Amino acid sequence: MPGVLLAVVVTVAALLAPGAAAQPAERTRSAPAFTAVSTSWGGTCATASRGRVWCWGSNASGGLGPVDDDGKVPRPRRIEGRWSQFSNADGVSCGVRTRGRGYCWGRNELGQIARPITGYPVVEPQRVAGRWREIRTTGTTTCGIRTSGALLCWGWDNHEQAGGVDGVYALEPHLVGRGFVSVAPGLTSCGIKRDASGWCWGWGLYDQLANGNNTDTGDPQRIRGRWRTIDAGESSACGVRPSGRAACWGQNTNGQVRPGSPSDVAGISTLPGRWREVSTSAGASCGVTTRGRAACWGWDGVGTVGSGAPAQVVGIHRFPGRWVSVLTRADNTCGIRTDRRLWCWGSNEYGNVGNGSLEPRFTPHRLPGRWASVALAGTHTCGLQRDASVWCWGSGTAGELGYGRLDDRLTPVRAR
């Protein structure tokens, strides 16, 4: 089954004053006061005030700028310029600078930076024509929304996730639809329009498009109802409506779509209660209700659900306490309670839980500190503490932990 394609996405609240010419540049030894952090396979990025972005980790493809001898950036490196929105994943960087100017650079063997395919990294930011609100990349497929609301995608289109073009590569932005306000590209891509209608397209083998056809299509398929958020996982998706009602659709082998009922589900399956957020990935789903109650359901073979013991199917498992957020990604789950304590659990294959072990963790483990947010990737985890510092743990062989060394750490280390 295809792996999870996760993108590092960093957003700044408002467009900022013009910065220097667009080119990735300098290194920094001191850590600024960060305001957000995101992770992808092999990489981490964080924002600070005034649209400044720092990244660290794998740079073999030039997504963080000029390629060093070993292609690794073990400490935060400043991405030159000021950004209203920035996205990095799997060797590709894209973002929007002042006045809506969009740029992409890095890997380009699939057309993911909207340029003719090259056999080498493109380390200088390449302007993407038009005025943009956001550009997001998975490292293989890239989608962006122009200020007009037009949604365009480019790059890998093997499941028509770039909108369906002749062949499997979209080498220039391809119009997918109009009137969009948000997009999340992936093997299954999803977006929300101004009227709160939800749409998905691309890989549809497990009915991730909620149309009952189980086939791929580049034509956006309407997801019945109105939506505030949609989170598309590996082979399923979940969303929350403006009313707080939530629903999931797609593969239900372990009851990740319909809790406790591991059977095929046609269309969308509504969850009980009202929800603030819901996420889904790798056979399990988690969420937080409008009353701050956290719950997970689905496959708990390696602790993703946190029910306390291995299980193939777990119905809705609720956690004590009040929660701000809970996020599940690639067999690991982390959540922050209202007291800003961070708890993690799951497969822990790379030390993602941060408890000093590599053994699966079937119940939540509390990490020291007070936390503002957390981000999970396939091999490492990073979080932003309330003092504006970023801490990471797990696999660090590409420098993705950001503390200057190329090794794994099973407990949090500070990126600086």
Coordinates of C-alpha atoms in Angstrom, one line a residue:
M1 CA 0.0 0.0 0.0
P2 CA 1.4 3.5 -0.8
G3 CA 3.0 5.2 2.1
V4 CA 1.6 8.3 3.7
L5 CA 2.6 11.5 2.0
L6 CA 3.0 14.2 4.6
A7 CA 3.8 17.8 3.9
V8 CA 5.5 20.3 6.1
V9 CA 3.2 23.3 6.0
V10 CA 4.0 26.6 7.9
T11 CA 1.5 29.5 7.6
V12 CA 1.9 33.1 8.8
A13 CA -1.2 35.0 9.6
A14 CA -0.8 38.0 7.3
L15 CA 1.1 39.1 4.3
L16 CA 4.3 40.9 5.4
A17 CA 6.6 43.6 4.1
P18 CA 8.8 42.8 1.1
G19 CA 12.0 40.9 1.9
A20 CA 15.2 40.2 0.1
A21 CA 15.5 38.5 -3.3
A22 CA 14.1 35.0 -3.4
Q23 CA 17.0 32.5 -2.7
P24 CA 17.6 30.1 0.1
A25 CA 20.6 31.3 2.0
E26 CA 22.1 31.6 5.4
R27 CA 22.7 29.3 8.4
T28 CA 22.0 30.4 11.9
R29 CA 23.4 29.0 15.2
S30 CA 21.0 30.8 17.5
A31 CA 17.4 29.8 17.8
P32 CA 14.8 32.6 17.3
A33 CA 11.5 32.8 19.0
F34 CA 9.6 30.3 16.9
T35 CA 5.8 30.6 16.4
A36 CA 5.0 27.3 14.6
V37 CA 6.7 24.0 13.6
S38 CA 5.9 21.3 11.1
T39 CA 7.5 18.0 10.0
S40 CA 7.9 15.8 7.0
W41 CA 9.8 12.6 6.3
G42 CA 13.4 13.6 6.9
G43 CA 12.8 17.3 7.5
T44 CA 11.5 20.0 9.8
C45 CA 10.6 23.7 9.3
A46 CA 9.6 26.4 11.8
T47 CA 8.4 30.0 11.5
A48 CA 9.3 33.0 13.5
S49 CA 7.8 36.5 13.5
R50 CA 7.8 38.7 10.4
G51 CA 7.5 35.8 8.0
R52 CA 10.9 34.3 8.6
V53 CA 11.3 30.5 8.1
W54 CA 14.0 28.1 9.2
C55 CA 14.4 24.5 8.0
W56 CA 16.7 21.6 8.8
G57 CA 17.2 17.9 7.9
S58 CA 17.7 16.2 4.5
N59 CA 18.8 18.5 1.7
A60 CA 20.0 16.0 -0.9
S61 CA 17.6 17.5 -3.4
G62 CA 18.2 21.2 -2.7
G63 CA 14.9 21.9 -1.1
L64 CA 16.7 23.8 1.7
G65 CA 19.0 25.6 -0.7
P66 CA 22.5 24.9 -2.0
V67 CA 23.4 21.2 -1.4
D68 CA 26.2 20.5 1.0
D69 CA 28.7 17.7 0.5
D70 CA 26.6 15.3 2.6
G71 CA 23.2 16.8 1.7
K72 CA 22.2 17.2 5.3
V73 CA 21.4 20.3 7.4
P74 CA 21.7 19.4 11.1
R75 CA 20.9 22.9 12.5
P76 CA 18.2 25.4 11.6
R77 CA 19.0 27.2 8.2
R78 CA 17.2 30.4 7.3
I79 CA 15.2 30.3 4.1
E80 CA 15.9 33.7 2.7
G81 CA 13.0 36.1 2.3
R82 CA 9.8 36.6 4.2
W83 CA 6.9 34.3 3.6
S84 CA 3.2 34.5 4.2
Q85 CA 2.9 30.7 3.7
F86 CA 5.6 28.0 3.3
S87 CA 5.5 24.3 2.6
N88 CA 8.3 21.7 2.6
A89 CA 8.2 18.0 2.0
D90 CA 10.5 15.2 0.7
G91 CA 13.1 17.5 -0.9
V92 CA 10.7 20.1 -2.3
S93 CA 9.9 23.6 -1.0
C94 CA 7.1 25.9 -2.1
G95 CA 5.7 29.1 -0.6
V96 CA 4.1 32.4 -1.1
R97 CA 5.9 35.7 -0.5
T98 CA 4.7 39.3 -0.4
R99 CA 2.2 40.4 -3.0
G100 CA 1.2 36.8 -3.7
R101 CA 4.3 35.7 -5.5
G102 CA 4.7 32.0 -5.5
Y103 CA 7.9 30.0 -5.6
C104 CA 9.0 26.3 -5.7
W105 CA 12.4 24.6 -5.8
G106 CA 14.2 21.3 -5.0
R107 CA 13.5 17.9 -6.5
N108 CA 12.2 18.0 -10.1
E109 CA 12.0 14.5 -11.5
L110 CA 8.2 14.6 -11.6
G111 CA 7.6 18.3 -12.5
Q112 CA 6.7 19.1 -8.9
I113 CA 8.2 22.6 -9.0
A114 CA 6.2 23.5 -12.2
R115 CA 9.2 23.4 -14.5
P116 CA 10.4 21.0 -17.2
I117 CA 11.8 17.8 -15.6
T118 CA 15.5 18.0 -14.8
G119 CA 17.9 15.3 -13.7
Y120 CA 19.4 17.5 -10.9
P121 CA 18.1 19.5 -8.0
V122 CA 16.9 23.1 -8.7
V123 CA 18.3 25.0 -5.7
E124 CA 17.2 28.5 -6.7
P125 CA 13.5 29.4 -6.0
Q126 CA 11.5 29.3 -9.3
R127 CA 8.6 31.7 -9.7
V128 CA 5.3 30.1 -10.3
A129 CA 3.2 32.3 -12.6
G130 CA 0.2 34.1 -11.0
R131 CA -0.8 35.5 -7.7
W132 CA -1.2 33.0 -4.9
R133 CA -2.8 32.6 -1.5
E134 CA -1.1 29.3 -0.8
I135 CA 1.0 26.6 -2.4
R136 CA 1.4 23.2 -0.7
T137 CA 3.5 20.2 -1.7
T138 CA 3.8 16.5 -0.7
G139 CA 7.2 16.4 -2.4
T140 CA 5.7 14.6 -5.5
T141 CA 2.5 16.5 -6.1
T142 CA 2.0 20.2 -5.6
C143 CA -1.3 22.2 -5.4
G144 CA -1.9 25.9 -5.0
I145 CA -4.8 28.4 -4.7
R146 CA -4.5 31.7 -6.5
T147 CA -5.9 34.9 -4.9
S148 CA -8.9 34.4 -7.3
G149 CA -9.8 31.1 -5.7
A150 CA -8.6 29.1 -8.7
L151 CA -7.1 25.7 -7.6
L152 CA -4.2 24.4 -9.7
C153 CA -2.0 21.3 -9.3
W154 CA 1.2 20.0 -10.9
G155 CA 3.7 17.2 -10.5
W156 CA 3.0 13.5 -10.1
D157 CA -0.4 12.5 -11.4
N158 CA -0.3 8.7 -11.3
H159 CA -3.7 8.5 -9.5
E160 CA -5.0 11.8 -11.1
Q161 CA -4.3 13.6 -7.8
A162 CA -3.0 16.6 -9.9
G163 CA -6.3 16.8 -11.6
G164 CA -5.9 14.2 -14.4
V165 CA -3.6 15.1 -17.3
D166 CA -2.3 13.1 -20.3
G167 CA 0.4 10.9 -18.9
V168 CA 1.5 10.7 -15.3
Y169 CA 3.3 14.1 -15.0
A170 CA 1.7 17.6 -14.9
L171 CA 4.7 19.8 -15.8
E172 CA 2.8 23.1 -15.4
P173 CA 0.0 24.2 -13.2
H174 CA -3.3 22.4 -14.2
L175 CA -6.6 24.0 -13.4
V176 CA -8.6 21.7 -11.1
G177 CA -11.4 23.9 -10.0
R178 CA -12.5 27.4 -8.9
G179 CA -13.7 29.0 -5.7
F180 CA -11.4 27.1 -3.3
V181 CA -10.2 28.4 0.1
S182 CA -8.0 25.4 1.2
V183 CA -6.3 22.4 -0.3
A184 CA -4.4 19.3 1.0
P185 CA -2.6 17.5 -1.8
G186 CA -1.8 13.8 -1.6
L187 CA -2.5 10.5 -3.4
T188 CA -6.0 11.5 -2.6
S189 CA -6.3 15.3 -2.7
C190 CA -9.1 17.2 -1.0
G191 CA -10.1 20.8 -0.7
I192 CA -12.9 23.1 0.6
K193 CA -14.6 25.9 -1.4
R194 CA -15.9 29.3 -0.3
D195 CA -19.4 27.9 0.2
A196 CA -18.0 25.2 2.6
S197 CA -18.5 22.4 0.1
G198 CA -15.9 19.7 0.3
W199 CA -14.3 18.0 -2.7
C200 CA -11.8 15.1 -3.2
W201 CA -10.1 13.7 -6.2
G202 CA -7.2 11.3 -7.1
W203 CA -6.8 7.8 -5.7
G204 CA -10.2 6.2 -5.1
L205 CA -9.6 2.5 -4.7
Y206 CA -11.1 2.4 -1.2
D207 CA -13.8 5.0 -1.9
Q208 CA -11.7 7.8 -0.5
L209 CA -13.7 10.1 -2.9
A210 CA -17.0 9.0 -1.2
N211 CA -18.7 8.4 -4.6
G212 CA -19.1 4.6 -4.4
N213 CA -17.0 4.1 -7.6
N214 CA -13.7 2.9 -6.1
T215 CA -11.8 4.3 -9.1
D216 CA -9.4 7.2 -9.6
T217 CA -10.5 10.4 -11.1
G218 CA -9.0 13.9 -11.6
D219 CA -12.5 15.5 -11.5
P220 CA -13.2 16.8 -8.0
Q221 CA -16.0 14.7 -6.3
R222 CA -18.4 16.5 -4.0
I223 CA -18.4 15.2 -0.4
R224 CA -22.0 15.5 0.7
G225 CA -22.7 18.4 3.1
R226 CA -20.7 21.4 4.2
W227 CA -17.3 21.2 5.8
R228 CA -15.0 23.2 8.1
T229 CA -12.0 20.9 7.8
I230 CA -11.1 17.7 5.9
D231 CA -8.1 15.5 6.8
A232 CA -7.1 12.9 4.1
G233 CA -5.0 10.0 5.4
E234 CA -3.3 7.1 3.7
S235 CA -6.5 5.5 2.5
S236 CA -9.3 7.2 4.3
A237 CA -10.5 10.7 5.2
C238 CA -12.3 12.5 8.0
G239 CA -13.9 15.9 8.2
V240 CA -15.7 18.2 10.6
R241 CA -18.8 20.2 9.6
P242 CA -19.5 23.8 10.7
S243 CA -22.1 22.3 13.1
G244 CA -19.4 20.2 14.8
R245 CA -20.7 17.0 13.3
A246 CA -18.0 14.8 11.9
A247 CA -17.8 12.0 9.4
C248 CA -15.2 9.6 7.9
W249 CA -15.0 7.7 4.6
G250 CA -12.7 5.4 2.7
Q251 CA -11.0 2.2 3.8
N252 CA -12.5 0.7 7.0
T253 CA -10.5 -2.5 7.5
N254 CA -9.9 -1.7 11.1
G255 CA -13.0 0.4 11.9
Q256 CA -11.1 3.7 11.4
V257 CA -14.1 5.0 9.4
R258 CA -17.0 3.4 11.3
P259 CA -15.8 2.8 14.9
G260 CA -16.0 -0.8 16.0
S261 CA -17.3 -2.1 12.6
P262 CA -14.5 -3.3 10.3
S263 CA -16.4 -3.8 7.1
D264 CA -16.8 -2.0 3.8
V265 CA -18.6 1.3 4.1
A266 CA -20.2 3.1 1.1
G267 CA -20.1 6.8 1.2
I268 CA -19.5 8.7 4.5
S269 CA -20.1 7.5 8.0
T270 CA -21.2 10.0 10.6
L271 CA -19.5 9.9 14.0
P272 CA -21.5 10.3 17.3
G273 CA -21.2 13.6 19.1
R274 CA -19.8 17.0 18.1
W275 CA -16.2 17.5 17.3
R276 CA -13.6 20.2 17.2
E277 CA -11.1 18.2 15.1
V278 CA -10.6 14.7 13.6
S279 CA -7.5 13.2 12.0
T280 CA -6.9 9.9 10.3
S281 CA -3.8 7.9 9.3
A282 CA -2.6 4.3 8.8
G283 CA -5.7 2.4 10.1
A284 CA -6.6 4.6 13.0
S285 CA -8.5 7.9 13.6
C286 CA -8.5 10.4 16.5
G287 CA -10.2 13.5 17.5
V288 CA -11.3 16.0 20.1
T289 CA -14.9 16.9 20.9
T290 CA -16.2 20.4 21.3
R291 CA -16.2 19.7 25.1
G292 CA -12.5 18.9 25.0
R293 CA -12.8 15.1 25.3
A294 CA -10.2 13.1 23.3
A295 CA -10.8 9.8 21.6
C296 CA -9.2 7.4 19.1
W297 CA -10.5 4.3 17.3
G298 CA -9.4 1.7 14.7
W299 CA -6.2 -0.4 14.6
D300 CA -4.3 -0.6 17.9
G301 CA -1.8 -3.3 16.9
V302 CA 1.2 -1.1 17.8
G303 CA -0.5 1.4 20.2
T304 CA -1.8 4.0 17.8
V305 CA -5.2 4.1 19.6
G306 CA -3.8 4.0 23.1
S307 CA -6.3 1.6 24.5
G308 CA -3.7 -0.2 26.7
A309 CA -3.2 -3.5 24.8
P310 CA -2.7 -4.7 21.2
A311 CA -5.9 -5.0 19.3
Q312 CA -6.9 -5.3 15.6
V313 CA -10.2 -3.3 16.1
V314 CA -11.0 -0.8 18.8
G315 CA -14.2 1.2 19.0
I316 CA -14.1 4.7 20.3
H317 CA -11.5 4.8 23.1
R318 CA -11.8 7.9 25.3
F319 CA -9.0 9.5 27.3
P320 CA -9.3 11.2 30.7
G321 CA -8.9 14.9 31.1
R322 CA -9.5 17.9 28.8
W323 CA -7.6 18.2 25.5
V324 CA -6.7 21.0 23.1
S325 CA -5.7 18.7 20.2
V326 CA -4.9 15.1 19.3
L327 CA -3.1 14.2 16.0
T328 CA -2.4 10.8 14.6
R329 CA 0.2 10.1 11.8
A330 CA 2.0 7.0 10.6
D331 CA 1.1 4.7 13.6
N332 CA 1.9 7.3 16.2
T333 CA -0.3 9.7 18.1
C334 CA 0.3 12.8 20.2
G335 CA -2.0 15.2 22.0
I336 CA -1.9 18.3 24.2
R337 CA -4.2 18.8 27.2
T338 CA -5.6 22.1 28.4
D339 CA -2.8 22.3 31.0
R340 CA -0.4 22.3 28.0
R341 CA 1.1 18.9 28.9
L342 CA 2.1 16.8 25.9
W343 CA 1.3 13.1 25.7
C344 CA 2.4 10.6 23.0
W345 CA 1.8 7.0 22.2
G346 CA 2.0 4.5 19.3
S347 CA 4.5 2.3 17.4
N348 CA 7.6 4.2 18.6
E349 CA 9.6 2.5 15.9
Y350 CA 12.1 5.4 15.7
G351 CA 11.6 6.8 19.2
N352 CA 8.7 9.0 18.0
V353 CA 7.0 8.8 21.5
G354 CA 10.0 10.4 23.3
N355 CA 10.1 8.0 26.3
G356 CA 13.6 6.8 25.9
S357 CA 12.5 3.5 24.3
L358 CA 11.9 1.9 20.9
E359 CA 9.1 -0.4 22.1
P360 CA 5.5 0.3 21.2
R361 CA 3.7 2.4 23.7
F362 CA 0.0 1.4 24.3
T363 CA -0.9 4.1 26.8
P364 CA -0.1 7.9 26.7
H365 CA 3.4 8.9 27.8
R366 CA 3.8 12.4 29.3
L367 CA 6.7 14.5 28.1
P368 CA 8.3 17.3 30.2
G369 CA 7.5 20.9 29.5
R370 CA 4.5 23.0 28.5
W371 CA 3.6 22.8 24.9
A372 CA 1.8 25.0 22.3
S373 CA 1.7 22.5 19.4
V374 CA 3.1 19.2 18.1
A375 CA 3.9 17.8 14.7
L376 CA 4.4 14.2 13.7
A377 CA 6.2 12.7 10.7
G378 CA 6.9 9.1 9.8
T379 CA 10.3 8.9 11.7
H380 CA 10.4 11.9 14.1
T381 CA 8.3 14.2 16.2
C382 CA 8.7 17.9 17.0
G383 CA 6.9 20.3 19.3
L384 CA 6.8 24.0 20.1
Q385 CA 7.0 24.8 23.7
R386 CA 5.3 27.8 25.2
D387 CA 8.7 29.6 25.6
A388 CA 8.9 29.6 21.8
S389 CA 11.6 26.9 21.7
V390 CA 11.3 23.8 19.3
W391 CA 12.2 20.3 20.5
C392 CA 12.5 17.2 18.4
W393 CA 13.0 13.5 19.0
G394 CA 13.2 10.2 17.0
S395 CA 15.3 9.6 13.9
G396 CA 17.9 12.2 13.3
T397 CA 20.3 10.7 10.7
A398 CA 19.4 13.4 8.2
G399 CA 19.7 16.2 10.7
E400 CA 15.9 16.5 11.1
L401 CA 16.2 17.0 14.9
G402 CA 18.1 20.2 14.4
Y403 CA 20.5 20.1 17.3
G404 CA 23.7 19.8 15.3
R405 CA 24.3 16.0 15.2
L406 CA 23.3 13.2 12.8
D407 CA 22.0 10.6 15.2
D408 CA 18.7 9.4 16.8
R409 CA 17.5 10.7 20.1
L410 CA 14.8 8.9 22.1
T411 CA 14.0 11.9 24.3
P412 CA 13.5 15.6 23.2
V413 CA 16.4 17.7 22.2
R414 CA 16.3 21.4 21.5
A415 CA 16.7 22.6 17.8
R416 CA 19.1 25.5 17.6

